Amino acid sequence: MNDDVRNIVLGLVATGISASLGWLARSYLWRRKLRRKQAFFGLPQNAESLLVVNRDPAASEPAVHRFDVFALLELSALIKDCGAHAQVVTQDAVQQGFGERTEFCVGGPASNRRMAAHMAAMLPGLRINTDPEPGPERGAFRIGDEHYPMDRGVAEYVLLARVTAGGQARPVFLFCGQSAITNQAATRYLARHHERLARKYGTGSFVLLLKVLNSQAYGPDVVELVADVTRAARRPLPETASAEAAA
């Protein structure tokens, strides 16, 4: 074997080794990224999850608002990426506790009784005005001492939460907005920022208040983080604030 042939062979071997190492490194990083995503969502391979959908309160018959359908599609893609499975159920058909399966619950307490139950059990510091009559306080949020009214189509709020019952319980993700388009905005925010949220919160609980800006022009795409309201939302409201919210 002359020097030229030897160099060619060595070059091919080196290229093969480099390609193999690169493939192994990419595979390792991809698997680690997938494991982190699965841990954050509580969705190991082939796990089962619940997509709890609300009803459109403006519809004459039981129906799902189209923006809530879009939100479910966003969540379905996340679940599929984790290698898990989803079961879609309506808010009045779920009769089980939480923690056995990861749950994604969409819609405010006025249209989703499951959301109302979760809020009462896990977010006692949050109140939402569910008065069906039009008015300046309709849909307004009260979180602790702070008040967040809705300006429809201009500035609307939505809560994005990940809460658990502790231990090895699977998480519940809540998307509780002042309008259907804000529910979709929250699911899209989660899809775009779940890696950053996982780095910050790990597998712990959090409650984020988001503001959807000018949805009548930009849809669910322009969203800003207002505050992390975890502590206020999980601490019971003072009796005076509870009475005012109920009124």
Coordinates of N, CA and C in Angstrom, one line a residue, residues 37-43 102-103 122-123 159-164 169-175 190 197-198 201-208 230 234:
K37 N -38.4 17.4 28.4 CA -39.7 17.8 27.9 C -40.8 16.8 28.5
Q38 N -40.5 15.5 28.5 CA -41.5 14.6 29.1 C -41.6 14.8 30.6
A39 N -40.5 15.1 31.3 CA -40.6 15.3 32.7 C -41.4 16.6 33.0
F40 N -41.2 17.6 32.3 CA -41.9 18.9 32.5 C -43.4 18.7 32.3
F41 N -43.8 18.0 31.3 CA -45.2 17.8 31.0 C -45.8 16.6 31.7
G42 N -45.0 15.8 32.4 CA -45.5 14.6 33.1 C -46.0 13.6 32.1
L43 N -45.3 13.5 30.9 CA -45.7 12.6 29.9 C -44.6 11.7 29.4
T102 N -51.6 13.3 33.4 CA -51.5 14.7 33.1 C -52.7 15.3 32.4
E103 N -53.1 16.4 32.9 CA -54.4 17.0 32.4 C -54.1 18.4 31.9
M122 N -56.9 24.5 44.2 CA -55.5 24.7 44.1 C -55.1 26.2 44.0
L123 N -56.1 27.1 43.6 CA -55.7 28.5 43.4 C -56.7 29.3 44.2
L159 N -54.4 33.2 32.4 CA -53.6 32.5 33.4 C -53.0 31.2 32.8
L160 N -51.8 31.0 32.9 CA -51.1 29.8 32.5 C -50.5 29.2 33.7
A161 N -51.0 28.0 34.1 CA -50.5 27.4 35.4 C -50.1 26.0 35.2
R162 N -49.2 25.6 35.9 CA -48.8 24.1 36.1 C -48.9 23.9 37.6
V163 N -49.8 23.0 38.0 CA -50.0 22.7 39.4 C -50.0 21.2 39.6
T164 N -49.5 20.8 40.8 CA -49.4 19.4 41.1 C -49.9 19.2 42.6
A169 N -47.4 12.8 41.7 CA -48.6 13.1 41.0 C -48.3 13.8 39.6
R170 N -49.1 13.5 38.6 CA -48.9 14.1 37.3 C -49.5 15.5 37.4
P171 N -48.9 16.4 36.6 CA -49.4 17.8 36.7 C -50.7 18.1 36.0
V172 N -51.3 19.2 36.4 CA -52.5 19.8 35.7 C -52.0 21.1 35.1
F173 N -52.3 21.3 33.8 CA -52.0 22.6 33.2 C -53.3 23.3 33.0
L174 N -53.3 24.5 33.4 CA -54.6 25.3 33.3 C -54.3 26.5 32.3
F175 N -55.3 26.7 31.4 CA -55.3 27.8 30.5 C -56.6 28.5 30.7
L190 N -47.1 28.5 25.9 CA -46.5 27.3 26.5 C -45.6 26.5 25.4
L197 N -39.4 27.6 30.6 CA -40.2 27.4 31.8 C -39.6 26.2 32.6
A198 N -39.2 25.1 31.9 CA -38.7 23.9 32.5 C -37.4 24.2 33.2
Y201 N -38.5 26.4 36.4 CA -39.4 25.9 37.4 C -39.2 24.4 37.6
G202 N -38.5 23.7 36.7 CA -38.3 22.3 36.8 C -39.7 21.6 36.7
T203 N -40.0 20.7 37.7 CA -41.3 20.0 37.7 C -42.2 20.6 38.8
G204 N -41.9 21.8 39.2 CA -42.7 22.4 40.3 C -43.9 23.2 39.7
S205 N -44.6 23.8 40.6 CA -45.8 24.5 40.2 C -45.5 26.0 39.9
F206 N -46.3 26.5 39.0 CA -46.2 28.0 38.8 C -47.5 28.5 38.2
V207 N -47.8 29.7 38.4 CA -48.9 30.4 37.9 C -48.5 31.7 37.2
L208 N -48.6 31.8 35.9 CA -48.2 33.0 35.2 C -49.4 33.8 34.7
T230 N -47.7 33.1 41.3 CA -47.8 31.8 42.0 C -48.2 32.0 43.5
R234 N -52.0 31.1 45.1 CA -52.1 29.9 46.0 C -52.3 30.2 47.4

